[in-house]
């Protein structure tokens, strides 16, 4: 009996040893003569399958294997990527596919692929691509002319995320899930898609030998998919992954301090043209239809405390012009600062009094109580509202926080405009939409207008932005629009913050892209390992 | 036994009715709830399509009959977020969950039984106090924290185990090393679930064994010169197996739901993470499917434990025999 037990124990030990030795660890990144063999990126992006219709997968492939016609740098300047471009009147845009660009199956990329992509995306998404042009003409094998109905100097902005599809693969495909993933993911970037392993939580890409700009610095790029941020940051600290990435976002401020203390991790702030903490007034309803009240609120907010409590060490003081630095056409306006005396003076000018001496003001015979709506899926927005409540109580304004479920929030704000004020975050994409400069969120006739601004002066400025013949003209109007915001304060940025990117300190040479941040085609050609 | 079967049947029926009623009772548009879409992203044409697809314009009884027919045919609905049938999504994820849940149930039961018997025989001794204190301490640690602690220690500091997923980036080609790789990856998530579910079972076994040790049959057995371990395994265990097996059955449900947290921490794409996605994206058809599967697992596990109790416990067999 005793011998039998010993035998079982020895067998168990042997099996465990076999198991452990068989999987003695993952392949480490081994730099070779300045080049990098494997670069592993951790992400919490949810990817269920390797299909282009899966948003997060499509975004990640846009940094490696699928190319858009152009890319935009951190200063808002556009550069050729898949195509070179030219225009004489900002109305007709000529795109020419760069010499030597081929699909990963060897077929050359042609202008017909661009035309096909626009038409295909229209059929899949119900419009907004080919139908946004008045005319699309194939000039030659590699050149296409896209003609807009009106001149638009900012048109290239919409081409930075238009990832071109291979016509010869997709022309008879209505549902991309029917395509095998190796075919569906044929791209034309410096990397080709290799595999998606759901059990290992890995997306793998290998360098594409025939890319016309030569071999990228990294041979294999792997994405490790994490469901949990804490695990991902632990993996970064232990060196298991080389970098963390999330599209249009940065490292969570909660872990910044810890990462800063870790020697082998580098943090790099990159420009953020999103406005991630804003207070937007409904400029059509009382009391926010009164400019003096808006001015008073702007003076009562403790911006330094907002940065201290919620911002990263790289957070910036916001300005009255509302548009963050890094946005094309940004001009510096007055920095927002707390001044309680000035706030009290504005409130007095607006006709606010404290007739019952309870410490809270009345406006037009009613208690001055401001209702601020926030979404329930963004708990930090409720925290902003709580600090705002404390700040405004000091000047005698009561704040009521209204937490709404996302669908109800959208219905009440975007459809019914039944809000008095909202605290929310505005995406970089949304900030740049329509005429740019947050017009989508502020001009009253737009679908997502939280600001409900119907001022004719503002409308005239937006029309001028639409009519700008080139980027220089647009920049002049942009400056005027920011001055308009600074003068009338239809919305207030509570603070501005950078997207902090974290990566292993042994890497350098990252290039900043205005769309994708540090992960982009340029980075793969300049990345260096120590 | 018939009574147990009837209870299980009514439980299942109640779950089905509840599952059917849930999206229809929620405030808001029933059609949008049934497809898990927000009003602002659905056009009029799409809405009309969804009405026809879900049959929400038909009488409630007709809808319920169609729902039951679908369930019996294995049709759990359609996830418009994933663009795939719910049963297909669940079937893809269940194996991963079972790979964690089943070993965790078995190992935790075994560990609780061994530790519980050992400590129960020595109730009041220093060793029993130490084991009990340790179990109560572990029980007080939330599952996600326990998972993160184990991960931090064994994966990131010691490097003994991988930090997540079900296999390595490059899986060994040969079968045996591939199996080893999978077992290596399962160690930490299973350990987390085991540690979290042992204490309750351990305390039950420990206390019931200590109680049984005072019974006369144990005294007689001792007087016959039988060893304590023989008495525990051959005489006490059959007497305490009924509540223990019932508890293991109940534990199946806990481990299924508990694996939600564990799967998230260890980045394992199982039923738990699917449920998590469904909750976050308000994908009600998928949510209903996941809840139905979890509920059915609990009911079936309880029924199986009842059957097992009958098979193992002579007293229960005798009672059934007498009743017949």
PDB file of N, CA and C in Angstrom, chain A residues 106-177:
ATOM      1  N   UNK A 106       0.415  39.729 -53.420  1.00  0.00           N
ATOM      2  CA  UNK A 106       1.250  40.042 -54.573  1.00  0.00           C
ATOM      3  C   UNK A 106       0.588  40.917 -55.624  1.00  0.00           C
ATOM      4  N   UNK A 107      -0.728  41.067 -55.582  1.00  0.00           N
ATOM      5  CA  UNK A 107      -1.434  41.897 -56.571  1.00  0.00           C
ATOM      6  C   UNK A 107      -1.106  43.377 -56.329  1.00  0.00           C
ATOM      7  N   UNK A 108      -0.966  44.177 -57.395  1.00  0.00           N
ATOM      8  CA  UNK A 108      -0.685  45.610 -57.165  1.00  0.00           C
ATOM      9  C   UNK A 108      -1.921  46.355 -56.643  1.00  0.00           C
ATOM     10  N   UNK A 109      -1.681  47.334 -55.791  1.00  0.00           N
ATOM     11  CA  UNK A 109      -2.799  48.168 -55.312  1.00  0.00           C
ATOM     12  C   UNK A 109      -3.099  49.179 -56.404  1.00  0.00           C
ATOM     13  N   UNK A 110      -4.381  49.349 -56.714  1.00  0.00           N
ATOM     14  CA  UNK A 110      -4.735  50.248 -57.827  1.00  0.00           C
ATOM     15  C   UNK A 110      -5.754  51.285 -57.371  1.00  0.00           C
ATOM     16  N   UNK A 111      -5.963  52.279 -58.231  1.00  0.00           N
ATOM     17  CA  UNK A 111      -6.954  53.317 -57.941  1.00  0.00           C
ATOM     18  C   UNK A 111      -8.351  52.705 -57.878  1.00  0.00           C
ATOM     19  N   UNK A 112      -8.549  51.617 -58.649  1.00  0.00           N
ATOM     20  CA  UNK A 112      -9.856  50.955 -58.633  1.00  0.00           C
ATOM     21  C   UNK A 112     -10.177  50.400 -57.247  1.00  0.00           C
ATOM     22  N   UNK A 113      -9.140  50.023 -56.507  1.00  0.00           N
ATOM     23  CA  UNK A 113      -9.357  49.534 -55.134  1.00  0.00           C
ATOM     24  C   UNK A 113      -9.940  50.648 -54.270  1.00  0.00           C
ATOM     25  N   UNK A 114      -9.461  51.876 -54.473  1.00  0.00           N
ATOM     26  CA  UNK A 114      -9.961  53.008 -53.672  1.00  0.00           C
ATOM     27  C   UNK A 114     -11.428  53.264 -54.010  1.00  0.00           C
ATOM     28  N   UNK A 115     -11.731  53.268 -55.311  1.00  0.00           N
ATOM     29  CA  UNK A 115     -13.120  53.493 -55.727  1.00  0.00           C
ATOM     30  C   UNK A 115     -14.017  52.381 -55.168  1.00  0.00           C
ATOM     31  N   UNK A 116     -13.524  51.154 -55.298  1.00  0.00           N
ATOM     32  CA  UNK A 116     -14.311  50.017 -54.812  1.00  0.00           C
ATOM     33  C   UNK A 116     -14.572  50.144 -53.306  1.00  0.00           C
ATOM     34  N   UNK A 117     -13.525  50.526 -52.552  1.00  0.00           N
ATOM     35  CA  UNK A 117     -13.673  50.642 -51.089  1.00  0.00           C
ATOM     36  C   UNK A 117     -14.778  51.633 -50.734  1.00  0.00           C
ATOM     37  N   UNK A 118     -14.774  52.786 -51.400  1.00  0.00           N
ATOM     38  CA  UNK A 118     -15.787  53.809 -51.102  1.00  0.00           C
ATOM     39  C   UNK A 118     -17.191  53.272 -51.386  1.00  0.00           C
ATOM     40  N   UNK A 119     -17.329  52.581 -52.509  1.00  0.00           N
ATOM     41  CA  UNK A 119     -18.650  52.051 -52.874  1.00  0.00           C
ATOM     42  C   UNK A 119     -19.054  50.890 -51.966  1.00  0.00           C
ATOM     43  N   UNK A 120     -18.067  50.058 -51.632  1.00  0.00           N
ATOM     44  CA  UNK A 120     -18.354  48.896 -50.771  1.00  0.00           C
ATOM     45  C   UNK A 120     -18.795  49.354 -49.379  1.00  0.00           C
ATOM     46  N   UNK A 121     -18.090  50.345 -48.831  1.00  0.00           N
ATOM     47  CA  UNK A 121     -18.439  50.828 -47.492  1.00  0.00           C
ATOM     48  C   UNK A 121     -19.819  51.488 -47.493  1.00  0.00           C
ATOM     49  N   UNK A 122     -20.165  52.128 -48.589  1.00  0.00           N
ATOM     50  CA  UNK A 122     -21.523  52.692 -48.711  1.00  0.00           C
ATOM     51  C   UNK A 122     -22.564  51.579 -48.626  1.00  0.00           C
ATOM     52  N   UNK A 123     -22.296  50.471 -49.348  1.00  0.00           N
ATOM     53  CA  UNK A 123     -23.274  49.378 -49.360  1.00  0.00           C
ATOM     54  C   UNK A 123     -23.356  48.686 -48.004  1.00  0.00           C
ATOM     55  N   UNK A 124     -22.243  48.711 -47.248  1.00  0.00           N
ATOM     56  CA  UNK A 124     -22.233  48.039 -45.939  1.00  0.00           C
ATOM     57  C   UNK A 124     -22.781  48.925 -44.825  1.00  0.00           C
ATOM     58  N   UNK A 125     -22.488  50.224 -44.906  1.00  0.00           N
ATOM     59  CA  UNK A 125     -22.827  51.120 -43.788  1.00  0.00           C
ATOM     60  C   UNK A 125     -23.924  52.117 -44.110  1.00  0.00           C
ATOM     61  N   UNK A 126     -24.560  51.955 -45.252  1.00  0.00           N
ATOM     62  CA  UNK A 126     -25.686  52.834 -45.591  1.00  0.00           C
ATOM     63  C   UNK A 126     -25.269  54.235 -45.999  1.00  0.00           C
ATOM     64  N   UNK A 127     -24.101  54.394 -46.574  1.00  0.00           N
ATOM     65  CA  UNK A 127     -23.722  55.700 -47.124  1.00  0.00           C
ATOM     66  C   UNK A 127     -22.682  56.435 -46.320  1.00  0.00           C
ATOM     67  N   UNK A 128     -22.300  57.592 -46.862  1.00  0.00           N
ATOM     68  CA  UNK A 128     -21.323  58.422 -46.152  1.00  0.00           C
ATOM     69  C   UNK A 128     -19.931  58.344 -46.749  1.00  0.00           C
ATOM     70  N   UNK A 129     -19.740  57.509 -47.771  1.00  0.00           N
ATOM     71  CA  UNK A 129     -18.405  57.380 -48.365  1.00  0.00           C
ATOM     72  C   UNK A 129     -18.461  57.845 -49.829  1.00  0.00           C
ATOM     73  N   UNK A 130     -18.780  56.932 -50.759  1.00  0.00           N
ATOM     74  CA  UNK A 130     -18.827  57.335 -52.167  1.00  0.00           C
ATOM     75  C   UNK A 130     -19.872  58.423 -52.386  1.00  0.00           C
ATOM     76  N   UNK A 131     -20.986  58.329 -51.660  1.00  0.00           N
ATOM     77  CA  UNK A 131     -22.046  59.301 -51.909  1.00  0.00           C
ATOM     78  C   UNK A 131     -21.743  60.691 -51.331  1.00  0.00           C
ATOM     79  N   UNK A 132     -20.614  60.826 -50.651  1.00  0.00           N
ATOM     80  CA  UNK A 132     -20.251  62.163 -50.170  1.00  0.00           C
ATOM     81  C   UNK A 132     -19.493  62.949 -51.263  1.00  0.00           C
ATOM     82  N   UNK A 133     -19.209  62.276 -52.381  1.00  0.00           N
ATOM     83  CA  UNK A 133     -18.519  62.952 -53.492  1.00  0.00           C
ATOM     84  C   UNK A 133     -19.507  63.233 -54.620  1.00  0.00           C
ATOM     85  N   UNK A 134     -19.235  64.320 -55.325  1.00  0.00           N
ATOM     86  CA  UNK A 134     -20.088  64.612 -56.480  1.00  0.00           C
ATOM     87  C   UNK A 134     -19.690  63.723 -57.650  1.00  0.00           C
ATOM     88  N   UNK A 135     -18.381  63.458 -57.723  1.00  0.00           N
ATOM     89  CA  UNK A 135     -17.908  62.619 -58.826  1.00  0.00           C
ATOM     90  C   UNK A 135     -16.637  61.864 -58.394  1.00  0.00           C
ATOM     91  N   UNK A 136     -16.523  60.630 -58.858  1.00  0.00           N
ATOM     92  CA  UNK A 136     -15.296  59.852 -58.619  1.00  0.00           C
ATOM     93  C   UNK A 136     -14.804  59.377 -59.983  1.00  0.00           C
ATOM     94  N   UNK A 137     -13.573  59.762 -60.328  1.00  0.00           N
ATOM     95  CA  UNK A 137     -13.050  59.401 -61.665  1.00  0.00           C
ATOM     96  C   UNK A 137     -11.732  58.654 -61.541  1.00  0.00           C
ATOM     97  N   UNK A 138     -11.597  57.575 -62.298  1.00  0.00           N
ATOM     98  CA  UNK A 138     -10.300  56.892 -62.357  1.00  0.00           C
ATOM     99  C   UNK A 138      -9.479  57.588 -63.443  1.00  0.00           C
ATOM    100  N   UNK A 139      -8.362  58.186 -63.080  1.00  0.00           N
ATOM    101  CA  UNK A 139      -7.529  58.924 -64.046  1.00  0.00           C
ATOM    102  C   UNK A 139      -6.616  57.949 -64.780  1.00  0.00           C
ATOM    103  N   UNK A 140      -5.944  57.090 -64.047  1.00  0.00           N
ATOM    104  CA  UNK A 140      -5.165  55.999 -64.654  1.00  0.00           C
ATOM    105  C   UNK A 140      -5.125  54.846 -63.665  1.00  0.00           C
ATOM    106  N   UNK A 141      -4.296  53.864 -63.921  1.00  0.00           N
ATOM    107  CA  UNK A 141      -4.206  52.661 -63.074  1.00  0.00           C
ATOM    108  C   UNK A 141      -4.054  52.996 -61.580  1.00  0.00           C
ATOM    109  N   UNK A 142      -3.250  54.046 -61.311  1.00  0.00           N
ATOM    110  CA  UNK A 142      -2.918  54.333 -59.917  1.00  0.00           C
ATOM    111  C   UNK A 142      -3.513  55.647 -59.408  1.00  0.00           C
ATOM    112  N   UNK A 143      -4.228  56.360 -60.254  1.00  0.00           N
ATOM    113  CA  UNK A 143      -4.690  57.699 -59.860  1.00  0.00           C
ATOM    114  C   UNK A 143      -6.215  57.804 -59.894  1.00  0.00           C
ATOM    115  N   UNK A 144      -6.740  58.439 -58.868  1.00  0.00           N
ATOM    116  CA  UNK A 144      -8.184  58.634 -58.787  1.00  0.00           C
ATOM    117  C   UNK A 144      -8.456  60.098 -58.413  1.00  0.00           C
ATOM    118  N   UNK A 145      -9.516  60.656 -58.994  1.00  0.00           N
ATOM    119  CA  UNK A 145      -9.900  62.038 -58.663  1.00  0.00           C
ATOM    120  C   UNK A 145     -11.218  61.998 -57.897  1.00  0.00           C
ATOM    121  N   UNK A 146     -11.213  62.580 -56.709  1.00  0.00           N
ATOM    122  CA  UNK A 146     -12.417  62.617 -55.880  1.00  0.00           C
ATOM    123  C   UNK A 146     -12.919  64.059 -55.853  1.00  0.00           C
ATOM    124  N   UNK A 147     -14.139  64.257 -56.368  1.00  0.00           N
ATOM    125  CA  UNK A 147     -14.639  65.628 -56.460  1.00  0.00           C
ATOM    126  C   UNK A 147     -15.761  65.859 -55.457  1.00  0.00           C
ATOM    127  N   UNK A 148     -15.552  66.856 -54.610  1.00  0.00           N
ATOM    128  CA  UNK A 148     -16.561  67.185 -53.587  1.00  0.00           C
ATOM    129  C   UNK A 148     -17.564  68.182 -54.158  1.00  0.00           C
ATOM    130  N   UNK A 149     -18.716  68.285 -53.539  1.00  0.00           N
ATOM    131  CA  UNK A 149     -19.726  69.254 -53.975  1.00  0.00           C
ATOM    132  C   UNK A 149     -19.262  70.675 -53.646  1.00  0.00           C
ATOM    133  N   UNK A 150     -18.576  70.827 -52.488  1.00  0.00           N
ATOM    134  CA  UNK A 150     -18.080  72.137 -52.041  1.00  0.00           C
ATOM    135  C   UNK A 150     -16.596  71.982 -51.704  1.00  0.00           C
ATOM    136  N   UNK A 151     -15.820  73.046 -51.814  1.00  0.00           N
ATOM    137  CA  UNK A 151     -14.411  72.928 -51.398  1.00  0.00           C
ATOM    138  C   UNK A 151     -14.328  72.603 -49.902  1.00  0.00           C
ATOM    139  N   UNK A 152     -13.375  71.773 -49.531  1.00  0.00           N
ATOM    140  CA  UNK A 152     -13.167  71.445 -48.112  1.00  0.00           C
ATOM    141  C   UNK A 152     -11.673  71.227 -47.873  1.00  0.00           C
ATOM    142  N   UNK A 153     -10.996  72.228 -47.317  1.00  0.00           N
ATOM    143  CA  UNK A 153      -9.548  72.070 -47.111  1.00  0.00           C
ATOM    144  C   UNK A 153      -9.213  71.003 -46.087  1.00  0.00           C
ATOM    145  N   UNK A 154     -10.188  70.611 -45.264  1.00  0.00           N
ATOM    146  CA  UNK A 154      -9.932  69.596 -44.226  1.00  0.00           C
ATOM    147  C   UNK A 154     -10.334  68.198 -44.697  1.00  0.00           C
ATOM    148  N   UNK A 155     -10.508  68.038 -45.984  1.00  0.00           N
ATOM    149  CA  UNK A 155     -11.023  66.758 -46.475  1.00  0.00           C
ATOM    150  C   UNK A 155     -10.111  65.574 -46.146  1.00  0.00           C
ATOM    151  N   UNK A 156      -8.804  65.812 -46.100  1.00  0.00           N
ATOM    152  CA  UNK A 156      -7.881  64.692 -45.841  1.00  0.00           C
ATOM    153  C   UNK A 156      -8.140  64.052 -44.479  1.00  0.00           C
ATOM    154  N   UNK A 157      -8.753  64.820 -43.560  1.00  0.00           N
ATOM    155  CA  UNK A 157      -9.043  64.277 -42.226  1.00  0.00           C
ATOM    156  C   UNK A 157      -9.893  63.009 -42.334  1.00  0.00           C
ATOM    157  N   UNK A 158     -10.813  62.995 -43.298  1.00  0.00           N
ATOM    158  CA  UNK A 158     -11.686  61.822 -43.423  1.00  0.00           C
ATOM    159  C   UNK A 158     -10.985  60.670 -44.147  1.00  0.00           C
ATOM    160  N   UNK A 159      -9.801  60.918 -44.702  1.00  0.00           N
ATOM    161  CA  UNK A 159      -9.083  59.841 -45.406  1.00  0.00           C
ATOM    162  C   UNK A 159      -8.031  59.161 -44.516  1.00  0.00           C
ATOM    163  N   UNK A 160      -7.845  59.658 -43.290  1.00  0.00           N
ATOM    164  CA  UNK A 160      -6.814  59.054 -42.430  1.00  0.00           C
ATOM    165  C   UNK A 160      -7.270  57.725 -41.838  1.00  0.00           C
ATOM    166  N   UNK A 161      -8.573  57.496 -41.832  1.00  0.00           N
ATOM    167  CA  UNK A 161      -9.070  56.232 -41.264  1.00  0.00           C
ATOM    168  C   UNK A 161      -9.768  55.372 -42.317  1.00  0.00           C
ATOM    169  N   UNK A 162      -9.686  55.791 -43.570  1.00  0.00           N
ATOM    170  CA  UNK A 162     -10.323  55.014 -44.646  1.00  0.00           C
ATOM    171  C   UNK A 162      -9.355  53.928 -45.103  1.00  0.00           C
ATOM    172  N   UNK A 163      -9.495  52.743 -44.526  1.00  0.00           N
ATOM    173  CA  UNK A 163      -8.557  51.672 -44.862  1.00  0.00           C
ATOM    174  C   UNK A 163      -9.030  50.974 -46.152  1.00  0.00           C
ATOM    175  N   UNK A 164      -8.143  50.989 -47.144  1.00  0.00           N
ATOM    176  CA  UNK A 164      -8.522  50.536 -48.489  1.00  0.00           C
ATOM    177  C   UNK A 164      -8.605  48.998 -48.547  1.00  0.00           C
ATOM    178  N   UNK A 165      -9.642  48.526 -49.239  1.00  0.00           N
ATOM    179  CA  UNK A 165      -9.884  47.083 -49.352  1.00  0.00           C
ATOM    180  C   UNK A 165      -9.388  46.566 -50.704  1.00  0.00           C
ATOM    181  N   UNK A 166      -8.935  45.306 -50.747  1.00  0.00           N
ATOM    182  CA  UNK A 166      -8.545  44.739 -52.048  1.00  0.00           C
ATOM    183  C   UNK A 166      -9.804  44.357 -52.840  1.00  0.00           C
ATOM    184  N   UNK A 167      -9.978  45.001 -53.973  1.00  0.00           N
ATOM    185  CA  UNK A 167     -11.181  44.759 -54.774  1.00  0.00           C
ATOM    186  C   UNK A 167     -11.273  43.289 -55.203  1.00  0.00           C
ATOM    187  N   UNK A 168     -10.109  42.713 -55.578  1.00  0.00           N
ATOM    188  CA  UNK A 168     -10.141  41.335 -56.105  1.00  0.00           C
ATOM    189  C   UNK A 168     -10.576  40.320 -55.041  1.00  0.00           C
ATOM    190  N   UNK A 169     -10.513  40.698 -53.759  1.00  0.00           N
ATOM    191  CA  UNK A 169     -10.960  39.786 -52.705  1.00  0.00           C
ATOM    192  C   UNK A 169     -12.421  40.067 -52.330  1.00  0.00           C
ATOM    193  N   UNK A 170     -12.762  41.341 -52.240  1.00  0.00           N
ATOM    194  CA  UNK A 170     -14.058  41.716 -51.664  1.00  0.00           C
ATOM    195  C   UNK A 170     -15.164  41.962 -52.689  1.00  0.00           C
ATOM    196  N   UNK A 171     -14.852  41.921 -53.983  1.00  0.00           N
ATOM    197  CA  UNK A 171     -15.860  42.399 -54.936  1.00  0.00           C
ATOM    198  C   UNK A 171     -17.162  41.586 -54.927  1.00  0.00           C
ATOM    199  N   UNK A 172     -17.105  40.297 -54.579  1.00  0.00           N
ATOM    200  CA  UNK A 172     -18.361  39.530 -54.564  1.00  0.00           C
ATOM    201  C   UNK A 172     -18.784  39.184 -53.135  1.00  0.00           C
ATOM    202  N   UNK A 173     -18.217  39.890 -52.163  1.00  0.00           N
ATOM    203  CA  UNK A 173     -18.478  39.536 -50.760  1.00  0.00           C
ATOM    204  C   UNK A 173     -19.454  40.531 -50.130  1.00  0.00           C
ATOM    205  N   UNK A 174     -20.541  40.011 -49.590  1.00  0.00           N
ATOM    206  CA  UNK A 174     -21.465  40.911 -48.885  1.00  0.00           C
ATOM    207  C   UNK A 174     -21.286  40.786 -47.375  1.00  0.00           C
ATOM    208  N   UNK A 175     -20.856  39.604 -46.930  1.00  0.00           N
ATOM    209  CA  UNK A 175     -20.655  39.382 -45.502  1.00  0.00           C
ATOM    210  C   UNK A 175     -19.221  38.882 -45.305  1.00  0.00           C
ATOM    211  N   UNK A 176     -18.381  39.708 -44.642  1.00  0.00           N
ATOM    212  CA  UNK A 176     -16.963  39.332 -44.549  1.00  0.00           C
ATOM    213  C   UNK A 176     -16.725  38.122 -43.650  1.00  0.00           C
ATOM    214  N   UNK A 177     -17.745  37.740 -42.855  1.00  0.00           N
ATOM    215  CA  UNK A 177     -17.554  36.570 -41.985  1.00  0.00           C
ATOM    216  C   UNK A 177     -17.490  35.290 -42.828  1.00  0.00           C
TER     217      UNK A 177
END
